[in-house]
Amino acid sequence: MDTSILIHVSIGALLLLVFILLKSLNTDSSGNDGSSTRDDGKSHFVLIVDFSSVPERFVVFDLETTGLDPLRHEIIEIGAIRYTRGSEKHDTLQMLVKPKKRIPKRITQINGISQDMVDQEGEPLQQALTGFVEFIGELPLVTFNAEFDMGFLLNAATQHNIVIKNKASCALKMARKAWPGLKSYRLSDLAKGANLSDEGTHLALGDSLRALQIYIYAASSLTGNNTGQHFG
């Protein structure tokens, strides 16, 4: 695996993440029992953080694709964060994937990923999947919309005879259970309601970070419930 795709998040960046979590929740430094309410006109929900409510180690990931159908469309970017509770750094993975067909202009308008970018920096899908599998190992997976991301991931893996059997949790389904009745459950709206940064929206690594934060909030609210299910 090309080690250049591994980026070590600095201690300062991790502390900033924890600061954002704690600031938005108005908790003490233990992060175990605080709560806060946010209302941006679209979403109104109580946020609770309890880091013990999530697995000690897991990988949260996000895919950017050329469309919504895993049988017709292709993966063009993979982003992932390998989380370890209490660690001072988390490994991340981010890579462009070169599709067989050209990227539609409307997709470039959404996420900024152009045909020139994947032509120059994109990896073949099989190579990208091999690197991703090495990165995740046997750790549990988390993605914001597991039906979408796991659908694309497993379909692509099947095409290249790659087996992925990791347990997967869906932050979207957890958010619906944790905060029923919201007007919107789009990742961008949940992030806005939680006062999270919108940097890198519609890019795989940026959305992975927001999915990680929403997952922790939702899991904290659902402590004691089963937060995962198997896909594939």
PDB file of C-alpha atoms in Angstrom:
ATOM      1  CA  MET A   1       0.000   0.000   0.000  1.00  0.00           C
ATOM      2  CA  ASP A   2       1.318   3.453  -0.877  1.00  0.00           C
ATOM      3  CA  THR A   3       2.090   5.089   2.452  1.00  0.00           C
ATOM      4  CA  SER A   4       1.658   8.517   0.872  1.00  0.00           C
ATOM      5  CA  ILE A   5      -2.109   8.092   1.159  1.00  0.00           C
ATOM      6  CA  LEU A   6      -1.838   7.822   4.924  1.00  0.00           C
ATOM      7  CA  ILE A   7      -2.018  11.172   6.649  1.00  0.00           C
ATOM      8  CA  HIS A   8      -1.402  11.346  10.374  1.00  0.00           C
ATOM      9  CA  VAL A   9      -3.726  13.833  11.998  1.00  0.00           C
ATOM     10  CA  SER A  10      -1.702  15.981  14.345  1.00  0.00           C
ATOM     11  CA  ILE A  11      -2.295  16.262  18.060  1.00  0.00           C
ATOM     12  CA  GLY A  12      -3.452  19.814  17.485  1.00  0.00           C
ATOM     13  CA  ALA A  13      -6.027  18.687  14.923  1.00  0.00           C
ATOM     14  CA  LEU A  14      -7.337  16.009  17.265  1.00  0.00           C
ATOM     15  CA  LEU A  15      -7.568  18.473  20.115  1.00  0.00           C
ATOM     16  CA  LEU A  16      -9.457  20.810  17.812  1.00  0.00           C
ATOM     17  CA  LEU A  17     -11.917  18.019  17.031  1.00  0.00           C
ATOM     18  CA  VAL A  18     -12.464  17.319  20.714  1.00  0.00           C
ATOM     19  CA  PHE A  19     -12.753  21.059  21.377  1.00  0.00           C
ATOM     20  CA  ILE A  20     -15.457  21.387  18.726  1.00  0.00           C
ATOM     21  CA  LEU A  21     -17.336  18.448  20.198  1.00  0.00           C
ATOM     22  CA  LEU A  22     -17.118  19.711  23.744  1.00  0.00           C
ATOM     23  CA  LYS A  23     -17.796  23.348  22.876  1.00  0.00           C
ATOM     24  CA  SER A  24     -20.926  22.510  20.916  1.00  0.00           C
ATOM     25  CA  LEU A  25     -22.129  20.325  23.764  1.00  0.00           C
ATOM     26  CA  ASN A  26     -21.095  22.598  26.631  1.00  0.00           C
ATOM     27  CA  THR A  27     -19.668  19.617  28.489  1.00  0.00           C
ATOM     28  CA  ASP A  28     -16.860  19.344  30.967  1.00  0.00           C
ATOM     29  CA  SER A  29     -13.503  17.960  29.845  1.00  0.00           C
ATOM     30  CA  SER A  30     -14.520  14.382  30.628  1.00  0.00           C
ATOM     31  CA  GLY A  31     -17.060  14.483  27.789  1.00  0.00           C
ATOM     32  CA  ASN A  32     -19.343  12.042  29.564  1.00  0.00           C
ATOM     33  CA  ASP A  33     -22.445  13.816  30.753  1.00  0.00           C
ATOM     34  CA  GLY A  34     -23.052  17.162  29.058  1.00  0.00           C
ATOM     35  CA  SER A  35     -25.880  18.089  26.729  1.00  0.00           C
ATOM     36  CA  SER A  36     -26.954  21.039  24.658  1.00  0.00           C
ATOM     37  CA  THR A  37     -29.736  22.061  22.316  1.00  0.00           C
ATOM     38  CA  ARG A  38     -29.260  23.487  18.818  1.00  0.00           C
ATOM     39  CA  ASP A  39     -31.880  25.062  16.567  1.00  0.00           C
ATOM     40  CA  ASP A  40     -31.081  26.466  13.122  1.00  0.00           C
ATOM     41  CA  GLY A  41     -34.653  26.624  11.874  1.00  0.00           C
ATOM     42  CA  LYS A  42     -34.325  23.207  10.219  1.00  0.00           C
ATOM     43  CA  SER A  43     -33.149  20.917  13.000  1.00  0.00           C
ATOM     44  CA  HIS A  44     -33.689  21.003  16.743  1.00  0.00           C
ATOM     45  CA  PHE A  45     -32.193  18.273  18.867  1.00  0.00           C
ATOM     46  CA  VAL A  46     -30.403  17.561  22.113  1.00  0.00           C
ATOM     47  CA  LEU A  47     -26.753  16.559  21.826  1.00  0.00           C
ATOM     48  CA  ILE A  48     -25.042  14.290  24.324  1.00  0.00           C
ATOM     49  CA  VAL A  49     -21.472  13.029  24.139  1.00  0.00           C
ATOM     50  CA  ASP A  50     -20.197   9.836  25.721  1.00  0.00           C
ATOM     51  CA  PHE A  51     -17.114   8.461  24.014  1.00  0.00           C
ATOM     52  CA  SER A  52     -17.547   5.135  25.801  1.00  0.00           C
ATOM     53  CA  SER A  53     -20.740   4.591  23.758  1.00  0.00           C
ATOM     54  CA  VAL A  54     -18.757   3.854  20.586  1.00  0.00           C
ATOM     55  CA  PRO A  55     -16.305   1.012  19.883  1.00  0.00           C
ATOM     56  CA  GLU A  56     -12.774   1.518  21.086  1.00  0.00           C
ATOM     57  CA  ARG A  57     -11.525   1.284  17.496  1.00  0.00           C
ATOM     58  CA  PHE A  58     -13.390   1.611  14.207  1.00  0.00           C
ATOM     59  CA  VAL A  59     -13.138   3.163  10.745  1.00  0.00           C
ATOM     60  CA  VAL A  60     -15.538   5.797   9.485  1.00  0.00           C
ATOM     61  CA  PHE A  61     -15.527   6.263   5.719  1.00  0.00           C
ATOM     62  CA  ASP A  62     -17.273   8.088   2.908  1.00  0.00           C
ATOM     63  CA  LEU A  63     -17.416   7.638  -0.851  1.00  0.00           C
ATOM     64  CA  GLU A  64     -17.871  10.146  -3.621  1.00  0.00           C
ATOM     65  CA  THR A  65     -19.471   8.639  -6.713  1.00  0.00           C
ATOM     66  CA  THR A  66     -20.643   9.552 -10.207  1.00  0.00           C
ATOM     67  CA  GLY A  67     -24.287   8.870  -9.306  1.00  0.00           C
ATOM     68  CA  LEU A  68     -26.668   7.030  -7.001  1.00  0.00           C
ATOM     69  CA  ASP A  69     -26.843   3.545  -8.541  1.00  0.00           C
ATOM     70  CA  PRO A  70     -23.976   1.193  -7.607  1.00  0.00           C
ATOM     71  CA  LEU A  71     -24.752  -0.980 -10.638  1.00  0.00           C
ATOM     72  CA  ARG A  72     -24.390   1.892 -13.128  1.00  0.00           C
ATOM     73  CA  HIS A  73     -22.225   4.515 -11.433  1.00  0.00           C
ATOM     74  CA  GLU A  74     -18.670   4.496 -10.103  1.00  0.00           C
ATOM     75  CA  ILE A  75     -16.592   5.443  -7.072  1.00  0.00           C
ATOM     76  CA  ILE A  76     -14.337   8.463  -7.661  1.00  0.00           C
ATOM     77  CA  GLU A  77     -13.054   9.161  -4.142  1.00  0.00           C
ATOM     78  CA  ILE A  78     -12.561   7.254  -0.888  1.00  0.00           C
ATOM     79  CA  GLY A  79     -11.983   8.948   2.458  1.00  0.00           C
ATOM     80  CA  ALA A  80     -11.617   7.252   5.829  1.00  0.00           C
ATOM     81  CA  ILE A  81     -10.616   7.930   9.429  1.00  0.00           C
ATOM     82  CA  ARG A  82      -9.307   5.132  11.665  1.00  0.00           C
ATOM     83  CA  TYR A  83     -10.519   6.145  15.109  1.00  0.00           C
ATOM     84  CA  THR A  84      -8.980   4.964  18.379  1.00  0.00           C
ATOM     85  CA  ARG A  85     -10.638   6.154  21.572  1.00  0.00           C
ATOM     86  CA  GLY A  86      -8.265   8.193  23.712  1.00  0.00           C
ATOM     87  CA  SER A  87      -5.531   8.312  21.073  1.00  0.00           C
ATOM     88  CA  GLU A  88      -3.648  11.504  20.338  1.00  0.00           C
ATOM     89  CA  LYS A  89      -3.696  10.837  16.597  1.00  0.00           C
ATOM     90  CA  HIS A  90      -5.903   9.096  14.074  1.00  0.00           C
ATOM     91  CA  ASP A  91      -4.751   7.754  10.712  1.00  0.00           C
ATOM     92  CA  THR A  92      -6.684   8.928   7.681  1.00  0.00           C
ATOM     93  CA  LEU A  93      -6.894   7.718   4.131  1.00  0.00           C
ATOM     94  CA  GLN A  94      -7.894   9.791   1.131  1.00  0.00           C
ATOM     95  CA  MET A  95      -7.541   8.806  -2.514  1.00  0.00           C
ATOM     96  CA  LEU A  96      -9.059   9.639  -5.848  1.00  0.00           C
ATOM     97  CA  VAL A  97     -10.254   6.755  -7.995  1.00  0.00           C
ATOM     98  CA  LYS A  98     -10.152   6.826 -11.778  1.00  0.00           C
ATOM     99  CA  PRO A  99     -13.522   5.698 -13.200  1.00  0.00           C
ATOM    100  CA  LYS A 100     -13.969   3.885 -16.505  1.00  0.00           C
ATOM    101  CA  LYS A 101     -16.388   6.532 -17.758  1.00  0.00           C
ATOM    102  CA  ARG A 102     -15.936  10.288 -17.705  1.00  0.00           C
ATOM    103  CA  ILE A 103     -17.182  12.217 -14.674  1.00  0.00           C
ATOM    104  CA  PRO A 104     -20.405  14.102 -15.493  1.00  0.00           C
ATOM    105  CA  LYS A 105     -20.133  17.877 -15.181  1.00  0.00           C
ATOM    106  CA  ARG A 106     -23.005  17.957 -12.683  1.00  0.00           C
ATOM    107  CA  ILE A 107     -20.987  15.727 -10.335  1.00  0.00           C
ATOM    108  CA  THR A 108     -17.966  18.008 -10.597  1.00  0.00           C
ATOM    109  CA  GLN A 109     -20.246  20.943  -9.738  1.00  0.00           C
ATOM    110  CA  ILE A 110     -21.303  19.145  -6.545  1.00  0.00           C
ATOM    111  CA  ASN A 111     -17.985  17.910  -5.155  1.00  0.00           C
ATOM    112  CA  GLY A 112     -15.331  19.688  -7.220  1.00  0.00           C
ATOM    113  CA  ILE A 113     -13.759  16.442  -8.431  1.00  0.00           C
ATOM    114  CA  SER A 114     -12.937  16.867 -12.120  1.00  0.00           C
ATOM    115  CA  GLN A 115     -11.937  14.468 -14.864  1.00  0.00           C
ATOM    116  CA  ASP A 116      -8.496  16.097 -14.977  1.00  0.00           C
ATOM    117  CA  MET A 117      -8.024  15.400 -11.261  1.00  0.00           C
ATOM    118  CA  VAL A 118      -8.751  11.683 -11.527  1.00  0.00           C
ATOM    119  CA  ASP A 119      -6.755  11.407 -14.759  1.00  0.00           C
ATOM    120  CA  GLN A 120      -3.686  12.859 -13.033  1.00  0.00           C
ATOM    121  CA  GLU A 121      -4.052  11.522  -9.482  1.00  0.00           C
ATOM    122  CA  GLY A 122      -6.662   8.772  -9.569  1.00  0.00           C
ATOM    123  CA  GLU A 123      -5.828   5.163  -8.768  1.00  0.00           C
ATOM    124  CA  PRO A 124      -7.405   2.169 -10.543  1.00  0.00           C
ATOM    125  CA  LEU A 125     -10.392   0.874  -8.565  1.00  0.00           C
ATOM    126  CA  GLN A 126      -8.799  -2.465  -7.695  1.00  0.00           C
ATOM    127  CA  GLN A 127      -5.686  -0.770  -6.325  1.00  0.00           C
ATOM    128  CA  ALA A 128      -7.800   1.691  -4.339  1.00  0.00           C
ATOM    129  CA  LEU A 129      -9.937  -1.106  -2.873  1.00  0.00           C
ATOM    130  CA  THR A 130      -6.853  -3.099  -1.925  1.00  0.00           C
ATOM    131  CA  GLY A 131      -5.481  -0.102  -0.053  1.00  0.00           C
ATOM    132  CA  PHE A 132      -8.807   0.481   1.647  1.00  0.00           C
ATOM    133  CA  VAL A 133      -9.094  -3.156   2.763  1.00  0.00           C
ATOM    134  CA  GLU A 134      -5.575  -2.998   4.179  1.00  0.00           C
ATOM    135  CA  PHE A 135      -6.478   0.221   6.010  1.00  0.00           C
ATOM    136  CA  ILE A 136      -9.678  -1.112   7.628  1.00  0.00           C
ATOM    137  CA  GLY A 137      -8.451  -4.598   8.539  1.00  0.00           C
ATOM    138  CA  GLU A 138     -11.193  -6.312  10.540  1.00  0.00           C
ATOM    139  CA  LEU A 139     -12.338  -3.152  12.316  1.00  0.00           C
ATOM    140  CA  PRO A 140     -16.027  -2.166  12.442  1.00  0.00           C
ATOM    141  CA  LEU A 141     -17.057   0.328   9.778  1.00  0.00           C
ATOM    142  CA  VAL A 142     -19.165   3.464  10.148  1.00  0.00           C
ATOM    143  CA  THR A 143     -20.622   5.506   7.329  1.00  0.00           C
ATOM    144  CA  PHE A 144     -23.297   8.154   7.271  1.00  0.00           C
ATOM    145  CA  ASN A 145     -25.576   6.327   4.827  1.00  0.00           C
ATOM    146  CA  ALA A 146     -24.591   2.678   5.021  1.00  0.00           C
ATOM    147  CA  GLU A 147     -27.116   1.495   2.449  1.00  0.00           C
ATOM    148  CA  PHE A 148     -25.554   3.815  -0.127  1.00  0.00           C
ATOM    149  CA  ASP A 149     -21.858   3.519   0.749  1.00  0.00           C
ATOM    150  CA  MET A 150     -21.872  -0.203   1.526  1.00  0.00           C
ATOM    151  CA  GLY A 151     -23.842  -0.827  -1.666  1.00  0.00           C
ATOM    152  CA  PHE A 152     -21.149   0.843  -3.753  1.00  0.00           C
ATOM    153  CA  LEU A 153     -18.302  -0.665  -1.743  1.00  0.00           C
ATOM    154  CA  LEU A 154     -19.530  -4.257  -1.846  1.00  0.00           C
ATOM    155  CA  ASN A 155     -20.508  -4.080  -5.504  1.00  0.00           C
ATOM    156  CA  ALA A 156     -17.067  -2.746  -6.420  1.00  0.00           C
ATOM    157  CA  ALA A 157     -15.365  -5.345  -4.222  1.00  0.00           C
ATOM    158  CA  THR A 158     -17.332  -8.162  -5.859  1.00  0.00           C
ATOM    159  CA  GLN A 159     -16.229  -6.994  -9.296  1.00  0.00           C
ATOM    160  CA  HIS A 160     -12.605  -7.486  -8.251  1.00  0.00           C
ATOM    161  CA  ASN A 161     -13.038 -10.655  -6.142  1.00  0.00           C
ATOM    162  CA  ILE A 162     -12.359  -8.766  -2.911  1.00  0.00           C
ATOM    163  CA  VAL A 163     -14.217  -9.914   0.198  1.00  0.00           C
ATOM    164  CA  ILE A 164     -15.333  -7.378   2.821  1.00  0.00           C
ATOM    165  CA  LYS A 165     -17.195  -8.798   5.821  1.00  0.00           C
ATOM    166  CA  ASN A 166     -16.701  -5.998   8.339  1.00  0.00           C
ATOM    167  CA  LYS A 167     -19.606  -5.043  10.550  1.00  0.00           C
ATOM    168  CA  ALA A 168     -21.090  -1.704   9.433  1.00  0.00           C
ATOM    169  CA  SER A 169     -23.036   0.930  11.366  1.00  0.00           C
ATOM    170  CA  CYS A 170     -25.251   3.564   9.765  1.00  0.00           C
ATOM    171  CA  ALA A 171     -24.998   7.010  11.359  1.00  0.00           C
ATOM    172  CA  LEU A 172     -28.103   8.149   9.454  1.00  0.00           C
ATOM    173  CA  LYS A 173     -30.318   5.413  10.901  1.00  0.00           C
ATOM    174  CA  MET A 174     -28.885   6.102  14.331  1.00  0.00           C
ATOM    175  CA  ALA A 175     -29.597   9.833  13.957  1.00  0.00           C
ATOM    176  CA  ARG A 176     -33.228   9.092  13.067  1.00  0.00           C
ATOM    177  CA  LYS A 177     -33.568   6.983  16.222  1.00  0.00           C
ATOM    178  CA  ALA A 178     -31.677   9.425  18.429  1.00  0.00           C
ATOM    179  CA  TRP A 179     -33.544  12.551  17.285  1.00  0.00           C
ATOM    180  CA  PRO A 180     -36.943  11.605  15.846  1.00  0.00           C
ATOM    181  CA  GLY A 181     -39.032  14.258  14.146  1.00  0.00           C
ATOM    182  CA  LEU A 182     -36.299  16.447  12.652  1.00  0.00           C
ATOM    183  CA  LYS A 183     -37.198  18.309   9.473  1.00  0.00           C
ATOM    184  CA  SER A 184     -34.047  17.083   7.724  1.00  0.00           C
ATOM    185  CA  TYR A 185     -31.563  14.274   8.235  1.00  0.00           C
ATOM    186  CA  ARG A 186     -29.143  15.310   5.508  1.00  0.00           C
ATOM    187  CA  LEU A 187     -25.571  15.192   6.785  1.00  0.00           C
ATOM    188  CA  SER A 188     -25.077  18.876   5.993  1.00  0.00           C
ATOM    189  CA  ASP A 189     -28.197  19.861   7.943  1.00  0.00           C
ATOM    190  CA  LEU A 190     -27.328  17.669  10.938  1.00  0.00           C
ATOM    191  CA  ALA A 191     -23.832  19.142  10.918  1.00  0.00           C
ATOM    192  CA  LYS A 192     -25.239  22.655  10.785  1.00  0.00           C
ATOM    193  CA  GLY A 193     -27.635  21.894  13.624  1.00  0.00           C
ATOM    194  CA  ALA A 194     -24.707  20.559  15.668  1.00  0.00           C
ATOM    195  CA  ASN A 195     -22.585  23.620  14.850  1.00  0.00           C
ATOM    196  CA  LEU A 196     -19.958  21.551  13.033  1.00  0.00           C
ATOM    197  CA  SER A 197     -17.560  22.853  10.411  1.00  0.00           C
ATOM    198  CA  ASP A 198     -18.704  22.658   6.782  1.00  0.00           C
ATOM    199  CA  GLU A 199     -15.143  22.469   5.443  1.00  0.00           C
ATOM    200  CA  GLY A 200     -14.785  19.802   2.768  1.00  0.00           C
ATOM    201  CA  THR A 201     -18.521  19.244   2.299  1.00  0.00           C
ATOM    202  CA  HIS A 202     -19.157  16.667  -0.450  1.00  0.00           C
ATOM    203  CA  LEU A 203     -15.549  15.528  -0.252  1.00  0.00           C
ATOM    204  CA  ALA A 204     -14.920  12.098   1.194  1.00  0.00           C
ATOM    205  CA  LEU A 205     -12.586  12.997   4.075  1.00  0.00           C
ATOM    206  CA  GLY A 206     -14.545  16.072   5.157  1.00  0.00           C
ATOM    207  CA  ASP A 207     -17.820  14.142   5.162  1.00  0.00           C
ATOM    208  CA  SER A 208     -16.114  11.286   7.035  1.00  0.00           C
ATOM    209  CA  LEU A 209     -15.222  13.715   9.820  1.00  0.00           C
ATOM    210  CA  ARG A 210     -18.795  15.011  10.052  1.00  0.00           C
ATOM    211  CA  ALA A 211     -20.146  11.454   9.968  1.00  0.00           C
ATOM    212  CA  LEU A 212     -17.777  10.553  12.811  1.00  0.00           C
ATOM    213  CA  GLN A 213     -19.063  13.397  14.954  1.00  0.00           C
ATOM    214  CA  ILE A 214     -22.741  12.693  14.223  1.00  0.00           C
ATOM    215  CA  TYR A 215     -22.131   8.999  14.928  1.00  0.00           C
ATOM    216  CA  ILE A 216     -20.646   9.784  18.342  1.00  0.00           C
ATOM    217  CA  TYR A 217     -23.535  12.114  19.197  1.00  0.00           C
ATOM    218  CA  ALA A 218     -26.168   9.614  18.071  1.00  0.00           C
ATOM    219  CA  ALA A 219     -24.485   6.628  19.740  1.00  0.00           C
ATOM    220  CA  SER A 220     -24.240   8.638  22.956  1.00  0.00           C
ATOM    221  CA  SER A 221     -27.996   9.242  22.843  1.00  0.00           C
ATOM    222  CA  LEU A 222     -28.651   5.570  22.125  1.00  0.00           C
ATOM    223  CA  THR A 223     -26.279   4.132  24.729  1.00  0.00           C
ATOM    224  CA  GLY A 224     -27.290   0.597  25.547  1.00  0.00           C
ATOM    225  CA  ASN A 225     -28.899  -0.020  22.157  1.00  0.00           C
ATOM    226  CA  ASN A 226     -27.450  -2.092  19.307  1.00  0.00           C
ATOM    227  CA  THR A 227     -25.706   0.466  17.085  1.00  0.00           C
ATOM    228  CA  GLY A 228     -24.613  -1.794  14.260  1.00  0.00           C
ATOM    229  CA  GLN A 229     -25.773  -4.319  11.704  1.00  0.00           C
ATOM    230  CA  HIS A 230     -24.150  -6.509   9.091  1.00  0.00           C
ATOM    231  CA  PHE A 231     -24.127  -5.705   5.388  1.00  0.00           C
ATOM    232  CA  GLY A 232     -23.253  -8.318   2.817  1.00  0.00           C
TER     233      GLY A 232
END
